Short mmCIF file of C-alpha atoms in Angstrom, two decimals:
data_model
loop_
_atom_site.label_atom_id
_atom_site.label_comp_id
_atom_site.label_asym_id
_atom_site.label_seq_id
_atom_site.Cartn_x
_atom_site.Cartn_y
_atom_site.Cartn_z
CA UNK A 1 107.12 91.67 108.32
CA UNK A 2 109.69 90.17 110.64
CA UNK A 3 112.97 91.74 111.68
CA UNK A 4 114.76 89.09 109.62
CA UNK A 5 112.88 89.94 106.46
CA UNK A 6 113.54 93.65 107.06
CA UNK A 7 117.27 93.00 107.22
CA UNK A 8 117.15 90.90 104.07
CA UNK A 9 115.23 93.56 102.23
CA UNK A 10 117.75 96.21 103.19
CA UNK A 11 120.63 94.01 102.13
CA UNK A 12 119.09 93.90 98.67
CA UNK A 13 118.94 97.68 98.62
CA UNK A 14 122.70 97.99 99.04
CA UNK A 15 125.06 99.04 101.83
CA UNK A 16 123.71 102.58 102.09
CA UNK A 17 120.38 101.23 103.37
CA UNK A 18 121.19 99.13 106.44
CA UNK A 19 118.21 97.88 108.38
CA UNK A 20 117.25 98.92 111.90
CA UNK A 21 119.31 97.48 114.72
CA UNK A 22 118.00 94.43 116.51
CA UNK A 23 117.27 96.58 119.58
CA UNK A 24 114.44 98.30 117.71
CA UNK A 25 111.96 95.96 119.38
CA UNK A 26 109.26 96.41 116.74
CA UNK A 27 108.55 94.58 113.54
CA UNK A 28 107.70 96.58 110.46
CA UNK A 29 104.30 96.75 108.83
CA UNK A 30 104.42 94.71 105.67
CA UNK A 31 102.33 95.01 102.52
CA UNK A 32 99.56 92.95 104.12
CA UNK A 33 99.47 95.04 107.30
CA UNK A 34 97.20 97.82 108.43
CA UNK A 35 98.86 100.37 106.18
CA UNK A 36 97.87 98.39 103.10
CA UNK A 37 94.28 98.16 104.27
CA UNK A 38 94.11 101.90 104.83
CA UNK A 39 95.56 102.65 101.41
CA UNK A 40 93.04 100.39 99.70
CA UNK A 41 90.09 102.29 101.16
CA UNK A 42 90.24 104.79 98.29
CA UNK A 43 87.80 107.56 97.63
CA UNK A 44 84.94 106.03 99.59
CA UNK A 45 86.92 106.18 102.83
CA UNK A 46 87.97 109.78 102.50
CA UNK A 47 84.48 110.89 101.54
CA UNK A 48 83.23 109.67 104.88
CA UNK A 49 86.33 110.80 106.71
CA UNK A 50 86.18 114.32 105.37
CA UNK A 51 82.52 114.71 106.23
CA UNK A 52 82.86 113.26 109.69
CA UNK A 53 86.34 114.58 110.50
CA UNK A 54 88.02 111.21 111.05
CA UNK A 55 90.48 111.26 113.92
CA UNK A 56 93.29 110.45 111.52
CA UNK A 57 95.78 112.64 113.28
CA UNK A 58 98.86 112.16 111.14
CA UNK A 59 100.60 114.86 113.11
CA UNK A 60 98.02 116.02 115.62
CA UNK A 61 97.96 113.48 118.42
CA UNK A 62 99.51 114.91 121.57
CA UNK A 63 102.52 113.18 123.04
CA UNK A 64 100.45 112.47 126.13
CA UNK A 65 98.20 110.33 123.96
CA UNK A 66 101.10 108.17 122.86
CA UNK A 67 102.00 109.90 119.60
CA UNK A 68 104.09 112.84 118.56
CA UNK A 69 102.79 116.27 119.46
CA UNK A 70 101.90 118.55 116.58
CA UNK A 71 102.42 122.18 115.74
CA UNK A 72 101.07 124.23 112.84
CA UNK A 73 103.09 123.79 109.66
CA UNK A 74 104.61 127.25 109.37
CA UNK A 75 106.09 126.32 105.99
CA UNK A 76 102.63 126.03 104.47
CA UNK A 77 101.81 128.29 101.58
CA UNK A 78 98.54 129.15 103.27
CA UNK A 79 100.42 130.83 106.10
CA UNK A 80 101.73 133.46 103.71
CA UNK A 81 98.39 134.14 102.04
CA UNK A 82 96.29 137.25 102.80
CA UNK A 83 94.05 136.85 105.81
CA UNK A 84 90.87 136.94 103.74
CA UNK A 85 92.08 134.71 100.90
CA UNK A 86 90.74 131.22 100.31
CA UNK A 87 93.32 128.46 100.70
CA UNK A 88 95.27 127.74 97.54
CA UNK A 89 94.81 124.30 95.95
CA UNK A 90 97.68 122.73 97.85
CA UNK A 91 98.10 120.28 100.69
CA UNK A 92 100.83 119.22 103.06
CA UNK A 93 100.55 116.14 105.28
CA UNK A 94 99.91 118.27 108.35
CA UNK A 95 97.12 120.27 106.73
CA UNK A 96 95.53 117.12 105.37
CA UNK A 97 95.70 115.70 108.89
CA UNK A 98 94.10 118.84 110.32
CA UNK A 99 91.05 118.49 108.09
CA UNK A 100 90.69 114.76 108.68
CA UNK A 101 91.03 115.28 112.43
CA UNK A 102 88.62 118.23 112.58
CA UNK A 103 87.48 120.45 109.68
CA UNK A 104 87.01 123.36 112.10
CA UNK A 105 90.64 123.01 113.21
CA UNK A 106 91.68 123.32 109.55
CA UNK A 107 89.63 126.49 109.26
CA UNK A 108 91.14 128.01 112.41
CA UNK A 109 94.68 127.31 111.24
CA UNK A 110 94.49 127.91 107.49
CA UNK A 111 91.73 130.49 106.98
CA UNK A 112 91.48 132.34 110.30
CA UNK A 113 95.21 131.86 111.05
CA UNK A 114 94.59 131.94 114.77
CA UNK A 115 97.72 132.00 116.93
CA UNK A 116 98.60 128.96 119.01
CA UNK A 117 100.72 128.68 122.12
CA UNK A 118 104.10 127.02 121.76
CA UNK A 119 104.22 123.46 123.04
CA UNK A 120 107.18 122.01 124.97
CA UNK A 121 106.75 118.64 123.23
CA UNK A 122 106.52 120.09 119.71
CA UNK A 123 109.43 122.45 120.37
CA UNK A 124 111.54 119.59 121.67
CA UNK A 125 110.70 117.71 118.49
CA UNK A 126 111.94 120.65 116.42
CA UNK A 127 115.23 120.71 118.33
CA UNK A 128 115.76 116.95 118.07
CA UNK A 129 115.07 117.02 114.33
CA UNK A 130 117.65 119.79 113.93
CA UNK A 131 120.21 117.79 115.90
CA UNK A 132 119.71 114.68 113.76
CA UNK A 133 120.01 116.78 110.62
CA UNK A 134 123.25 118.42 111.81
CA UNK A 135 124.67 115.10 113.02
CA UNK A 136 125.37 114.06 109.43
CA UNK A 137 127.53 117.14 108.90
CA UNK A 138 130.24 115.20 110.75
CA UNK A 139 132.16 112.57 108.77
CA UNK A 140 131.36 108.89 109.25
CA UNK A 141 133.11 107.56 112.33
CA UNK A 142 132.61 110.80 114.25
CA UNK A 143 128.81 110.63 114.59
CA UNK A 144 128.66 109.67 118.23
CA UNK A 145 126.04 110.04 120.98
CA UNK A 146 128.31 112.45 122.83
CA UNK A 147 128.68 114.66 119.78
CA UNK A 148 124.97 114.55 119.02
CA UNK A 149 123.88 115.39 122.57
CA UNK A 150 126.32 118.31 122.60
CA UNK A 151 124.26 119.81 119.76
CA UNK A 152 121.03 119.95 121.76
CA UNK A 153 121.60 123.20 123.67
CA UNK A 154 123.09 125.10 120.68
CA UNK A 155 120.15 124.06 118.49
CA UNK A 156 117.72 125.17 121.20
CA UNK A 157 119.47 128.54 121.41
CA UNK A 158 119.39 128.95 117.63
CA UNK A 159 115.67 128.17 117.60
CA UNK A 160 115.03 130.60 120.45
CA UNK A 161 116.85 133.34 118.54
CA UNK A 162 114.55 132.76 115.57
CA UNK A 163 111.41 132.43 117.66
CA UNK A 164 111.74 134.59 120.80
CA UNK A 165 108.18 133.74 121.82
CA UNK A 166 109.42 130.30 122.86
CA UNK A 167 110.81 131.91 126.00
CA UNK A 168 107.23 131.61 127.30
CA UNK A 169 107.76 127.87 127.67
CA UNK A 170 110.01 128.46 130.66
CA UNK A 171 108.98 131.97 131.66
CA UNK A 172 108.25 131.01 135.31
CA UNK A 173 111.36 128.84 135.61
CA UNK A 174 113.38 131.06 137.94
CA UNK A 175 116.22 128.66 138.64
CA UNK A 176 116.30 127.11 135.19
CA UNK A 177 115.35 123.65 136.51
CA UNK A 178 112.48 123.19 134.06
CA UNK A 179 114.64 124.10 131.08
CA UNK A 180 117.38 121.78 132.31
CA UNK A 181 114.95 118.86 132.55
CA UNK A 182 113.56 119.68 129.12
CA UNK A 183 117.05 119.68 127.60
CA UNK A 184 117.85 116.37 129.31
CA UNK A 185 114.67 114.94 127.80
CA UNK A 186 115.81 116.04 124.35
CA UNK A 187 119.24 114.50 124.95
CA UNK A 188 117.62 111.21 125.94
CA UNK A 189 115.71 111.11 122.67
CA UNK A 190 118.89 111.80 120.72
CA UNK A 191 120.71 109.11 122.68
CA UNK A 192 117.98 106.58 121.91
CA UNK A 193 118.40 107.23 118.20
CA UNK A 194 121.75 105.46 118.33
CA UNK A 195 120.06 102.27 119.55
CA UNK A 196 117.89 102.23 116.42
CA UNK A 197 120.33 103.14 113.67
CA UNK A 198 124.08 103.47 113.24
CA UNK A 199 124.52 106.87 111.56
CA UNK A 200 128.12 106.00 110.74
CA UNK A 201 126.83 103.45 108.22
CA UNK A 202 124.56 105.99 106.54
CA UNK A 203 125.20 108.70 103.97
CA UNK A 204 121.82 110.36 103.42
CA UNK A 205 121.20 111.71 99.95
CA UNK A 206 119.00 114.47 101.37
CA UNK A 207 118.10 115.91 104.76
CA UNK A 208 115.09 118.14 105.42
CA UNK A 209 114.25 117.89 101.74
CA UNK A 210 111.42 120.11 100.50
CA UNK A 211 109.36 118.27 97.90
CA UNK A 212 106.55 119.62 95.77
CA UNK A 213 104.56 118.39 92.82
CA UNK A 214 101.36 119.36 91.03
CA UNK A 215 98.92 116.60 90.14
CA UNK A 216 97.06 116.54 86.83
CA UNK A 217 94.04 117.90 88.70
CA UNK A 218 96.00 121.04 89.61
CA UNK A 219 96.31 120.12 93.29
CA UNK A 220 99.77 120.89 94.64
CA UNK A 221 101.29 118.50 97.17
CA UNK A 222 104.22 119.63 99.27
CA UNK A 223 106.10 118.81 102.43
CA UNK A 224 109.46 118.24 104.09
CA UNK A 225 111.08 114.81 104.15
CA UNK A 226 113.31 114.31 107.20
CA UNK A 227 115.75 112.07 105.38
CA UNK A 228 116.04 110.44 101.98
CA UNK A 229 118.45 107.53 101.51
CA UNK A 230 119.42 106.36 98.04
CA UNK A 231 120.99 102.94 97.49
CA UNK A 232 123.62 102.29 94.79
CA UNK A 233 120.84 100.56 92.87
CA UNK A 234 118.79 103.78 92.95
CA UNK A 235 116.23 102.46 95.44
CA UNK A 236 114.78 105.14 97.73
CA UNK A 237 114.13 104.94 101.45
CA UNK A 238 112.07 107.72 103.04
CA UNK A 239 112.80 108.19 106.75
CA UNK A 240 110.78 110.23 109.24
CA UNK A 241 111.77 110.85 112.86
CA UNK A 242 109.06 110.94 115.51
CA UNK A 243 109.87 112.15 119.01
CA UNK A 244 106.73 110.62 120.46
CA UNK A 245 105.86 106.98 121.05
CA UNK A 246 104.79 104.56 118.37
CA UNK A 247 100.99 104.34 118.16
CA UNK A 248 99.09 101.13 118.71
CA UNK A 249 98.26 99.00 115.69
CA UNK A 250 94.80 100.52 115.69
CA UNK A 251 96.26 103.92 114.82
CA UNK A 252 99.32 102.79 112.89
CA UNK A 253 97.80 103.69 109.52
CA UNK A 254 97.69 107.39 110.44
CA UNK A 255 101.44 108.17 110.40
CA UNK A 256 101.85 105.75 107.49
CA UNK A 257 99.47 107.96 105.49
CA UNK A 258 101.93 110.82 105.97
CA UNK A 259 104.74 108.63 104.64
CA UNK A 260 102.68 107.51 101.65
CA UNK A 261 102.00 111.17 100.93
CA UNK A 262 105.76 111.75 100.66
CA UNK A 263 106.15 108.59 98.60
CA UNK A 264 103.50 109.80 96.16
CA UNK A 265 105.24 113.15 95.72
CA UNK A 266 108.63 111.49 95.18
CA UNK A 267 107.12 109.06 92.71
CA UNK A 268 105.63 111.91 90.69
CA UNK A 269 108.92 113.84 90.83
CA UNK A 270 111.37 111.01 90.15
CA UNK A 271 109.30 108.38 88.41
CA UNK A 272 110.28 105.80 91.03
CA UNK A 273 108.18 104.37 93.84
CA UNK A 274 110.24 104.47 97.05
CA UNK A 275 111.36 101.01 98.09
CA UNK A 276 110.80 101.59 101.79
CA UNK A 277 109.07 103.99 104.16
CA UNK A 278 110.54 104.07 107.66
CA UNK A 279 109.23 105.71 110.83
CA UNK A 280 111.74 106.03 113.67
CA UNK A 281 109.95 106.54 117.01
CA UNK A 282 112.46 107.97 119.46
CA UNK A 283 109.94 108.18 122.28
CA UNK A 284 109.48 104.41 122.48
CA UNK A 285 112.47 103.05 120.60
CA UNK A 286 110.44 101.53 117.76
CA UNK A 287 111.06 101.38 114.03
CA UNK A 288 108.07 100.82 111.74
CA UNK A 289 108.64 100.10 108.06
CA UNK A 290 106.36 99.75 105.07
CA UNK A 291 107.10 98.86 101.46
CA UNK A 292 104.60 100.63 99.15
CA UNK A 293 103.64 99.85 95.58
CA UNK A 294 101.97 101.83 92.82
CA UNK A 295 98.46 100.76 93.82
CA UNK A 296 99.08 102.16 97.31
CA UNK A 297 100.13 105.53 95.98
CA UNK A 298 97.33 105.76 93.42
CA UNK A 299 94.86 105.16 96.25
CA UNK A 300 96.51 107.93 98.28
CA UNK A 301 96.25 110.26 95.30
CA UNK A 302 92.52 109.55 94.96
CA UNK A 303 92.11 110.09 98.67
CA UNK A 304 93.86 113.46 98.57
CA UNK A 305 91.77 114.62 95.61
CA UNK A 306 88.56 113.71 97.42
CA UNK A 307 89.88 115.43 100.54
CA UNK A 308 90.59 118.62 98.62
CA UNK A 309 87.09 118.54 97.10
CA UNK A 310 85.66 118.40 100.62
CA UNK A 311 87.89 121.31 101.70
CA UNK A 312 86.80 123.32 98.66
CA UNK A 313 83.12 122.74 99.46
CA UNK A 314 83.63 123.83 103.05
CA UNK A 315 85.50 126.92 101.86
CA UNK A 316 82.64 127.89 99.57
CA UNK A 317 79.72 127.25 101.92
CA UNK A 318 81.48 128.15 105.17
CA UNK A 319 80.43 124.89 106.86
CA UNK A 320 83.43 123.75 108.88
CA UNK A 321 82.06 121.06 111.15
CA UNK A 322 83.84 120.36 114.42
CA UNK A 323 84.72 116.76 115.20
CA UNK A 324 85.05 116.26 118.96
CA UNK A 325 87.56 113.67 120.13
CA UNK A 326 90.08 113.16 122.88
CA UNK A 327 92.39 115.52 120.96
CA UNK A 328 90.09 118.39 121.96
CA UNK A 329 91.73 118.39 125.39
CA UNK A 330 94.91 119.75 123.80
CA UNK A 331 93.35 122.13 121.28
CA UNK A 332 94.23 125.82 121.65
CA UNK A 333 90.89 126.81 120.10
CA UNK A 334 88.55 124.90 122.40
CA UNK A 335 86.98 128.12 123.74
CA UNK A 336 85.91 129.07 120.19
CA UNK A 337 84.44 125.68 119.37
CA UNK A 338 80.63 125.27 119.30
CA UNK A 339 81.02 121.78 120.78
CA UNK A 340 82.18 123.46 124.00
CA UNK A 341 79.84 126.44 123.98
CA UNK A 342 82.14 128.72 122.00
CA UNK A 343 81.58 130.87 118.93
CA UNK A 344 84.06 130.91 116.03
CA UNK A 345 85.16 134.31 114.72
CA UNK A 346 83.19 135.75 111.80
CA UNK A 347 83.93 133.81 108.63
CA UNK A 348 86.30 136.03 106.60
CA UNK A 349 85.40 134.66 103.14
CA UNK A 350 82.29 135.17 100.99
CA UNK A 351 79.80 132.29 101.26
CA UNK A 352 78.16 130.80 98.21
CA UNK A 353 74.35 130.68 98.41
CA UNK A 354 71.95 128.26 96.81
CA UNK A 355 74.43 125.41 96.72
#
């Protein structure tokens, strides 16, 4: 999809859905692009992916690898479950990504609930997301780069008050130089946002919207949408901010899967397939768009059902196979992984025999 066709498509959606600025420097992925191919894979693809632990890191690729760094989804229902309870039949994009990336990683995070060290990149992403959410509190015309960057330090301080353990990120920073550089890096990401969109032309319908639906199978899907735009015609645009760099075309289908997940939930909730899915990569200054259809979202639904079946089998038989990849270099649980000579903690759930 060319930049011209993107602009034309947005014009049809109405004035509340302006297209990305010309400076975006990246064409969107159209219905014939890699995202469409991935969606058409269906159940067969996820069956193999779940068994092998496909490196489909929707939210797990470290920033050093050219994508946004990931952190455990603390909003997950599993996080509030008893330590010895099996995961409830529910999935978020991050937990689905964990299992596809490495089934053992899913076990460590969801069942064992092992602690993980805070990451500067993931924490910066949290702060930047908060800034972009708060930016729209100001009236149109007053949403400026100066105002947005002025929100960075207060949002960091608010986050630190909620999560005091984040002080470890800069514990050895005696003069505060590391923190200052980190804050400047966050400000640069916020500043770049204004080269990709004009927030004064936008009036988001929702920000940080929690969405949840239960499929006919009983599987609950849930997650947080960064921004939802609604055109006068009723068309929906789902927007997700990424503080890392846009992935290569080879891995472009991975973050698009996350967006299709949200689109599926919104379709089930509102009876309307979102007109556009938009990924805004602040790390590289790229905007990637995709226009889904019902066949896309039905394929995603089948994929998620097959994925949950694989998770359920692993929960019952206790076989959580590790999937080594370059992401292992950034995994907090490497020392417990059999691929690196480690031993996982005792499995806390009963194991079915004879299956």
